CSV table of C-alpha atoms and ligand atoms in Angstrom, one decimal:
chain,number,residue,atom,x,y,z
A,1411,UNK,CA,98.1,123.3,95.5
A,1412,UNK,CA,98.7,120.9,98.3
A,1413,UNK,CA,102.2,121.2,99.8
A,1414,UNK,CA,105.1,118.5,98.8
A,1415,UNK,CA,105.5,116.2,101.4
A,1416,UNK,CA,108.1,113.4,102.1
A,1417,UNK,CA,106.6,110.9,103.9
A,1418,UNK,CA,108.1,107.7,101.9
A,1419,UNK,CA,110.4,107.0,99.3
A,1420,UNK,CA,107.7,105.4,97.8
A,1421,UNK,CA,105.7,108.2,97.2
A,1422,UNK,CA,107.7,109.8,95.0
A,1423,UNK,CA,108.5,109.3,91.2
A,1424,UNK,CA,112.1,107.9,89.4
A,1425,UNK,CA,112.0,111.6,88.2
A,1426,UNK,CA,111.5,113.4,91.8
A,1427,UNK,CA,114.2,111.1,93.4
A,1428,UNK,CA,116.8,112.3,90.4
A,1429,UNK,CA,115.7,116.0,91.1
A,1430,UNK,CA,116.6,115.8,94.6
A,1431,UNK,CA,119.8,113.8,94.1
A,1432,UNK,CA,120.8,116.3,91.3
A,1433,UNK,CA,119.6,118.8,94.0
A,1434,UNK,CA,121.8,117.7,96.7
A,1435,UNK,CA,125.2,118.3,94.5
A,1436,UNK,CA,124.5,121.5,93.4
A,1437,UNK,CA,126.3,124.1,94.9
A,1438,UNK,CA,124.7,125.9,97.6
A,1439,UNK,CA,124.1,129.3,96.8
A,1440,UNK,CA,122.8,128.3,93.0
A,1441,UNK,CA,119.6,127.1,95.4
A,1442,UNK,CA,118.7,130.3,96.4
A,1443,UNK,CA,117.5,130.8,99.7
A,1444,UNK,CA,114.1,128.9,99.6
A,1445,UNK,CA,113.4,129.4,103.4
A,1446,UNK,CA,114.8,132.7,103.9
A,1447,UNK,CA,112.3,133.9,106.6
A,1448,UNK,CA,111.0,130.6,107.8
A,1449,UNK,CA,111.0,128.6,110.2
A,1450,UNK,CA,111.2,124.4,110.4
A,1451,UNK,CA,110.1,122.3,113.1
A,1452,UNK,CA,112.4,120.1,113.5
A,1453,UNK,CA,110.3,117.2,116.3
A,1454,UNK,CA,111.8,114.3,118.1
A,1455,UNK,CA,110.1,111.4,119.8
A,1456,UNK,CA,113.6,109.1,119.6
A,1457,UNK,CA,117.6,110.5,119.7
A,1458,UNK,CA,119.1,111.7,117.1
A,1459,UNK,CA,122.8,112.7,115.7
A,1460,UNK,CA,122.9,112.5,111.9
A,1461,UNK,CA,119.1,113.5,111.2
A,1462,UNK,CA,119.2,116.4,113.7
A,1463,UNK,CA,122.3,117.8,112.5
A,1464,UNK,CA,122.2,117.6,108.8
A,1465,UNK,CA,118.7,118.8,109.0
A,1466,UNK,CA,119.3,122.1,111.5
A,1467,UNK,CA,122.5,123.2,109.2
A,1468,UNK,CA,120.6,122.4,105.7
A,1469,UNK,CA,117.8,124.4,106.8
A,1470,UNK,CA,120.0,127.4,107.5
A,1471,UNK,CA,122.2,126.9,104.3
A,1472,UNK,CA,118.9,127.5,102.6
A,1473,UNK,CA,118.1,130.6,104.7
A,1474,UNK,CA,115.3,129.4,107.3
A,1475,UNK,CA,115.7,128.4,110.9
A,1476,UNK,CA,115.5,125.6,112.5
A,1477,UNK,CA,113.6,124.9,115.7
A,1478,UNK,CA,115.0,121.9,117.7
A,1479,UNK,CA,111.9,120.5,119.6
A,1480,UNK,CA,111.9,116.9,121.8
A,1481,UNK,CA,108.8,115.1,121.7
A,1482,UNK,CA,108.1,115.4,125.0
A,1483,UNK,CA,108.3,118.7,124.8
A,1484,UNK,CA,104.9,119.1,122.4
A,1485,UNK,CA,103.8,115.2,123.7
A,1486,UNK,CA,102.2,113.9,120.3
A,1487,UNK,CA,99.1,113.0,121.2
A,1488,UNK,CA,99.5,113.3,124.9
A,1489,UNK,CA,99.2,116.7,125.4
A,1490,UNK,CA,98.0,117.7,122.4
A,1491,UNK,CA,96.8,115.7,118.8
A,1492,UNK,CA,99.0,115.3,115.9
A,1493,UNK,CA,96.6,117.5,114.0
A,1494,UNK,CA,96.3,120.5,116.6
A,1495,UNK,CA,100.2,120.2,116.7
A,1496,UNK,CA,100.6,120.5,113.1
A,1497,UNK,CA,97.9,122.7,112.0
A,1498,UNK,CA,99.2,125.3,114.6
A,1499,UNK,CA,103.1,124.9,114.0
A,1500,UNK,CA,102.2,124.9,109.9
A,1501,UNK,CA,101.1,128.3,110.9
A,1502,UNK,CA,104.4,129.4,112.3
A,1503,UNK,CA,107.0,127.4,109.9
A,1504,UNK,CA,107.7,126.5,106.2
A,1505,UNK,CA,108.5,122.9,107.0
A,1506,UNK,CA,107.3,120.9,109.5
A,1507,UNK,CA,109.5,117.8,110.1
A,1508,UNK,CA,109.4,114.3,112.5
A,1509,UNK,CA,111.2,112.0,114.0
A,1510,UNK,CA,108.0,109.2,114.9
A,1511,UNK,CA,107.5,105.9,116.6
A,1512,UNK,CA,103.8,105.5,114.6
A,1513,UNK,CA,104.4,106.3,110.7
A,1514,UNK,CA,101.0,107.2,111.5
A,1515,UNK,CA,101.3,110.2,113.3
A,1516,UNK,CA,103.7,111.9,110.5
A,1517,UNK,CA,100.9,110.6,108.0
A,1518,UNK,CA,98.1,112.7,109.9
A,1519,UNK,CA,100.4,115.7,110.5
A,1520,UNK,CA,100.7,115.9,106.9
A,1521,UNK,CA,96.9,115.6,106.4
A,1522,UNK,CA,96.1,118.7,107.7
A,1523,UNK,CA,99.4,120.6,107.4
A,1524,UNK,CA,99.5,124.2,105.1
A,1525,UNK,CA,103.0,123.4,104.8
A,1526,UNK,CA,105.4,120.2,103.9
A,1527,UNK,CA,105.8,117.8,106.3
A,1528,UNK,CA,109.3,115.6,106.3
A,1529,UNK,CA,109.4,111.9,107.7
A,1530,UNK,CA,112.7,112.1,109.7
A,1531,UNK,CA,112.5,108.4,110.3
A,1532,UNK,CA,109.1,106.2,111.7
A,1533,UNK,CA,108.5,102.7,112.5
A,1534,UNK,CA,108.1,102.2,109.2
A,1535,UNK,CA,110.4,104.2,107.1
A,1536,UNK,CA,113.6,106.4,106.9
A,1537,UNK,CA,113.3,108.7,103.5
A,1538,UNK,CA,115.7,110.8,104.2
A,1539,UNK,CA,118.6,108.0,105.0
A,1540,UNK,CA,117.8,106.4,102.0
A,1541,UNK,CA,118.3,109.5,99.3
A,1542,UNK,CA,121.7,109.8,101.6
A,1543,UNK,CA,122.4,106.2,100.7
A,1544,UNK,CA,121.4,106.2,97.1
A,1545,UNK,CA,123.9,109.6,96.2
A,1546,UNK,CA,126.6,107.9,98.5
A,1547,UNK,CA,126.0,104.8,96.3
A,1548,UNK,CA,126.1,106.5,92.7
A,1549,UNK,CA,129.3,108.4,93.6
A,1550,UNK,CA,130.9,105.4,94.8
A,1551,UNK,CA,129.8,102.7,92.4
A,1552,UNK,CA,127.7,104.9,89.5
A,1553,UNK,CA,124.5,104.9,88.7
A,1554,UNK,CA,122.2,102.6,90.1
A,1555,UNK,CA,120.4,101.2,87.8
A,1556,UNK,CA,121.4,97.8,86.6
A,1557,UNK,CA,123.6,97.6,89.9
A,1558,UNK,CA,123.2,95.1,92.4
A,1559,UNK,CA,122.9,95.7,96.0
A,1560,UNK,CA,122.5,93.7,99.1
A,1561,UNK,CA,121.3,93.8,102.5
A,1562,UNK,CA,122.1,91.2,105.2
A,1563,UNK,CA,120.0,91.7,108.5
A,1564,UNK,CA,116.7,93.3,110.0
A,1565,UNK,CA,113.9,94.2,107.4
A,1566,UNK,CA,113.0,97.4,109.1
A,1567,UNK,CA,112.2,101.3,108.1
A,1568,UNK,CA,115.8,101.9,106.9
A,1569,UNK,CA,116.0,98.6,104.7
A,1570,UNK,CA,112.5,99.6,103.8
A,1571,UNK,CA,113.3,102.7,102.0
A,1572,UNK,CA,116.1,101.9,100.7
A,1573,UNK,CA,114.6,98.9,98.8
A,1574,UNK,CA,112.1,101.3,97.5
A,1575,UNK,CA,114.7,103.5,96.3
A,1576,UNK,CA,116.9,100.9,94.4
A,1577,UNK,CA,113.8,99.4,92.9
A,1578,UNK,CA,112.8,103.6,91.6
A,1579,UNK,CA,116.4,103.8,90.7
A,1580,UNK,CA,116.3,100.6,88.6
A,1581,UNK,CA,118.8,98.6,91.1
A,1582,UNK,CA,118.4,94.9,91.9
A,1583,UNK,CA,118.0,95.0,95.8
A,1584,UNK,CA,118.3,91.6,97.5
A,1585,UNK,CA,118.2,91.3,101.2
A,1586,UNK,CA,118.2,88.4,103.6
A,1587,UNK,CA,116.7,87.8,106.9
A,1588,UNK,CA,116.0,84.9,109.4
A,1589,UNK,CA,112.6,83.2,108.2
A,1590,UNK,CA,110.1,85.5,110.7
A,1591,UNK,CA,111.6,88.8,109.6
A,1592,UNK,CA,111.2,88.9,105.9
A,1593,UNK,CA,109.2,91.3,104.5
A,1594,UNK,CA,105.7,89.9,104.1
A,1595,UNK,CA,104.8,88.5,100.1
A,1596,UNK,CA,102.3,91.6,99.5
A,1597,UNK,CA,105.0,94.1,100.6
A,1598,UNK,CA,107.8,92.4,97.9
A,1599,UNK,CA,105.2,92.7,95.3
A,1600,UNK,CA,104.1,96.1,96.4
A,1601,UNK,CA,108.0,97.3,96.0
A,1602,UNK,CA,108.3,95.4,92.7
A,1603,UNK,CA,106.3,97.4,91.3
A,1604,UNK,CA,107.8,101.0,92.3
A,1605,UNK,CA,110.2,100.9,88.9
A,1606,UNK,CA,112.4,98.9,86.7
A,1607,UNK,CA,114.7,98.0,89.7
A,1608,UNK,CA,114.0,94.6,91.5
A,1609,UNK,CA,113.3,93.5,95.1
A,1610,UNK,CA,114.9,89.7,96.3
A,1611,UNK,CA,114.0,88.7,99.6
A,1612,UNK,CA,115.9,85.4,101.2
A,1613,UNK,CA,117.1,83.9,104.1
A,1614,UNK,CA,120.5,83.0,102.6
A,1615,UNK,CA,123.2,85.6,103.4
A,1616,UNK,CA,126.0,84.5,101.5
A,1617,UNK,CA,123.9,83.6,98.4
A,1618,UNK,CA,122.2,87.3,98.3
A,1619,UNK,CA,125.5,89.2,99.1
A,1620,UNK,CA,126.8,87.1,95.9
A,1621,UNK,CA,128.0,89.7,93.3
A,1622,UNK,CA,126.4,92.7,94.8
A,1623,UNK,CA,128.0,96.0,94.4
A,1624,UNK,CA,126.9,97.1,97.6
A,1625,UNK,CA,126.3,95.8,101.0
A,1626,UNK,CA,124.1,97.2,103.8
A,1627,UNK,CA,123.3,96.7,106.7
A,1628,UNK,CA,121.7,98.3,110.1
A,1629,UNK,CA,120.9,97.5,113.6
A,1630,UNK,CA,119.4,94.1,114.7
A,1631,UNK,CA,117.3,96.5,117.1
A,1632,UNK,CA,116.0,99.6,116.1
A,1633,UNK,CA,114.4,102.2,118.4
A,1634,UNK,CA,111.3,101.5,120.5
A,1635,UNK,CA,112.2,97.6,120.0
A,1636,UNK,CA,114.3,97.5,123.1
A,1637,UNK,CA,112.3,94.4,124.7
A,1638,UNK,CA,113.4,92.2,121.6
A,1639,UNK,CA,116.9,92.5,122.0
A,1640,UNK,CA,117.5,89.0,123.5
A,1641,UNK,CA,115.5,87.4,120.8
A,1642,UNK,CA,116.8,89.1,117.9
A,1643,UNK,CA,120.6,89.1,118.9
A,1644,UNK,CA,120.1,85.3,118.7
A,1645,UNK,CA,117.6,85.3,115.6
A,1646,UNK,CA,120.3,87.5,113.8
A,1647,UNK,CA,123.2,86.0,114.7
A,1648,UNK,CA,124.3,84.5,111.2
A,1649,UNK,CA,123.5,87.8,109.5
A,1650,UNK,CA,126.1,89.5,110.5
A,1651,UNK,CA,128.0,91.3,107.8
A,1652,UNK,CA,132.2,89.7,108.5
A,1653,UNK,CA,134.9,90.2,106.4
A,1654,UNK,CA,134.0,86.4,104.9
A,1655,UNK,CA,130.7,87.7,103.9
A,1656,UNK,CA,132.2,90.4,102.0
A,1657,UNK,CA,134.4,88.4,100.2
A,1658,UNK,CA,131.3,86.6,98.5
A,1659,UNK,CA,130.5,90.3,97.1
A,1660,UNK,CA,131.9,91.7,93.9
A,1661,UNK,CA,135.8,92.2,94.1
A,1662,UNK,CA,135.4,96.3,94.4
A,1663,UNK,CA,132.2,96.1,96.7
A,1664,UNK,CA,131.9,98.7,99.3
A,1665,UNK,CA,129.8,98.5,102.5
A,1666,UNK,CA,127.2,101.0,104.1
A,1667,UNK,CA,125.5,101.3,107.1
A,1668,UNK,CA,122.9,104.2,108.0
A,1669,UNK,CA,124.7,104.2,111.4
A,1670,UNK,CA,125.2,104.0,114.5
A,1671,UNK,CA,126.7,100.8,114.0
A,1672,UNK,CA,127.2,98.3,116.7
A,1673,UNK,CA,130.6,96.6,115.9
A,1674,UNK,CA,130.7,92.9,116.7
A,1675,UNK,CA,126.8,92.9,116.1
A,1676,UNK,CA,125.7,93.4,112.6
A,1677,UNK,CA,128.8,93.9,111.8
A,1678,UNK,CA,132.6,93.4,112.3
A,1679,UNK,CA,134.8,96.2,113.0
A,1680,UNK,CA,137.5,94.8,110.1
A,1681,UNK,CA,134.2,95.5,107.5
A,1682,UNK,CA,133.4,99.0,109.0
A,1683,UNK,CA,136.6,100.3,109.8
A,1684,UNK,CA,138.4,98.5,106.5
A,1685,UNK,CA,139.1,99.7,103.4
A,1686,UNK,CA,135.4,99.1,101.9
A,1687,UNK,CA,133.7,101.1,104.4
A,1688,UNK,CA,131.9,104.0,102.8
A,1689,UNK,CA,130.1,105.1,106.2
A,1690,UNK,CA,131.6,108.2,106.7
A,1691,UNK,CA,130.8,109.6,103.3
A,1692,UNK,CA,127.6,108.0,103.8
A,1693,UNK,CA,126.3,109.9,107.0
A,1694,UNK,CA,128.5,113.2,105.5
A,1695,UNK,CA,125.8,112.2,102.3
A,1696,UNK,CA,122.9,113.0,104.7
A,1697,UNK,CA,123.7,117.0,105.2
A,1698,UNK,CA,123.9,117.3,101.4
A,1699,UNK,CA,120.8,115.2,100.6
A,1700,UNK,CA,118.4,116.9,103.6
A,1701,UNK,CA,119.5,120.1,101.4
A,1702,UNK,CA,118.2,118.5,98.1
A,1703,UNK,CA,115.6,117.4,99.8
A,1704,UNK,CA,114.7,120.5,101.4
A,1705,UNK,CA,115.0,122.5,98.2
A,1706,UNK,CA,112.6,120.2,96.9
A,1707,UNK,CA,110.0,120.3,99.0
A,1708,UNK,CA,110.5,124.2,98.8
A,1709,UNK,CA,109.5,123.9,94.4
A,1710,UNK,CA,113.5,124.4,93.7
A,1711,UNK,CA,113.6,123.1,90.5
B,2593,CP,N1,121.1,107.4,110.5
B,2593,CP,C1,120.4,108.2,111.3
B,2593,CP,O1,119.3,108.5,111.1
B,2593,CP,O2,121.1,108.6,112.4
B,2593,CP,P1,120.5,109.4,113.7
B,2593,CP,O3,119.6,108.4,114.4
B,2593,CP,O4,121.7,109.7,114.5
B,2593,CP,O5,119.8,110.6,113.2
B,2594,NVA,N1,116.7,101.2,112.2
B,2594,NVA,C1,117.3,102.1,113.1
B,2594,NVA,C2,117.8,103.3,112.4
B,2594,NVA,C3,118.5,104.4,113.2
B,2594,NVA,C4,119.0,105.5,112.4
B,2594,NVA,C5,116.2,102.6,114.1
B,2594,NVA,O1,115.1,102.8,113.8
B,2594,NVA,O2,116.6,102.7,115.3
């Protein structure tokens, strides 16, 4: 049997996303110790605080170890392929984990790995942020589906996933962008037809926050995008989430952000610090769901 990867939100079912949320709140030691004896490879190409964190101590709450290793260190595809890299360390570990520029490279480490392989954020996606976001959502508003949630900003991996999520959780996700940085026609149709949520993409922020349960947001400029600062600080500037945008969103709405957050930027520190701020609990989510996850991946059922 081939080994349970997370690559993508998208690439699992309604019913695997429940298991691992259901997973995530169970209390530790009813997991068992799925990776007692093992090892996970734990690789960075980009910085890290949340992803390495929550993923080093779920690891050892479900009895493995985890090996901290920079990108630099094994050079993907510099000193060595993504294939040789993988195929060897599947040999030593139970899990082999990434943190990518190319979504490519974590797609041809899984190719060939013995073992699962865990997308710890790409250019393209952010799984693992995403099952954080959706438990941090149903314990603060309920269950998703039927709910509505918004994003105002940059169409990138972490609005990615979680679109894909709301849409397998049967949310209505809207987000809005400056025209240029929507997601492209095939992509909303691709998304659309994940589940019984819904995927809204616009350029209007004020008309998607409208009613929405939940507002998002992330960085204008993610990692590895550096050189497009200037143009995108510019390009985003009406996006920003303020305390006037919020006041367009339902009465009890709470904002999110994967984080780190640049105040002043994407959004104002009266939103994130204030009352409807949910961050903390939110990057807190990520330990909890990296164990779900983990268990997952490990046949925990
Ligand atoms: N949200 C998130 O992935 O944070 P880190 O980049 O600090 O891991
Ligand atoms: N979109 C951001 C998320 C960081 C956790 C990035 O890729 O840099």
């Amino acid at each position: 049997m081939s080994p349970r990867h997370i690559l993508d939100i998208a690439s699992l079912s309604g019913d695997q996303v429940r298991l691992i949320l259901d997973l995530a709140q169970r209390p530790i030691a009813s997991l068992g110790r799925p990776l007692e004896g093992l090892g996970a490879a734990l690789i960075f190409e980009k910085p890290s605080n949340r992803t390495r964190h929550s993923m080093e101590i779920a690891v050892m709450q479900l009895g493995g170890h985890p090996v901290y290793t920079r990108g630099e260190e094994v050079g993907i595809d510099v000193r060595e392929t993504a294939e040789d890299i993988a195929a060897v360390m599947a040999g030593y570990h139970g899990v082999l984990a990434a943190r990518v520029f190319k979504h490519d490279v974590v797609v041809r480490m899984a190719r060939v790995s013995g073992v699962p392989v865990v997308n710890m954020l790409s250019d393209h996606s952010h799984p693992l942020q995403a099952l954080a976001d959706a438990l941090t959502m149903q314990q603060t508003i309920g269950d998703l589906a039927g709910r509505s949630v918004a994003w105002s900003g940059d169409w990138n991996n972490v609005a990615r996933s979680l679109a894909e999520i709301c849409v397998l959780l049967g949310a209505r996700f809207s987000i809005a962008t400056p025209a240029g940085y929507a997601p492209q026609p095939a992509e909303v149709r691709r998304i659309n037809g994940l589940g019984s949520g819904e995927f809204v993409a616009g350029t209007d922020p004020f008309a998607v926050v409208t009613g929405a349960e939940a507002v998002h947001t992330d960085v204008w400029v993610s990692m590895g995008q550096e050189a497009e600062t200037a143009r995108k600080e510019q390009a985003f500037a009406a996006y920003k989430v303020t305390a006037s945008l919020m006041e367009r969103a339902a009465p009890q709405a709470k904002f999110f952000h994967c984080l780190p957050a640049h105040r002043g930027h994407e959004v104002d520190a009266d939103v994130i610090d204030g009352p409807a701020s949910r961050v903390i609990p939110q990057a807190h989510n990520r330990l909890h769901s990296a164990r779900g996850a983990l268990a997952f991946i490990m046949g925990v059922k």
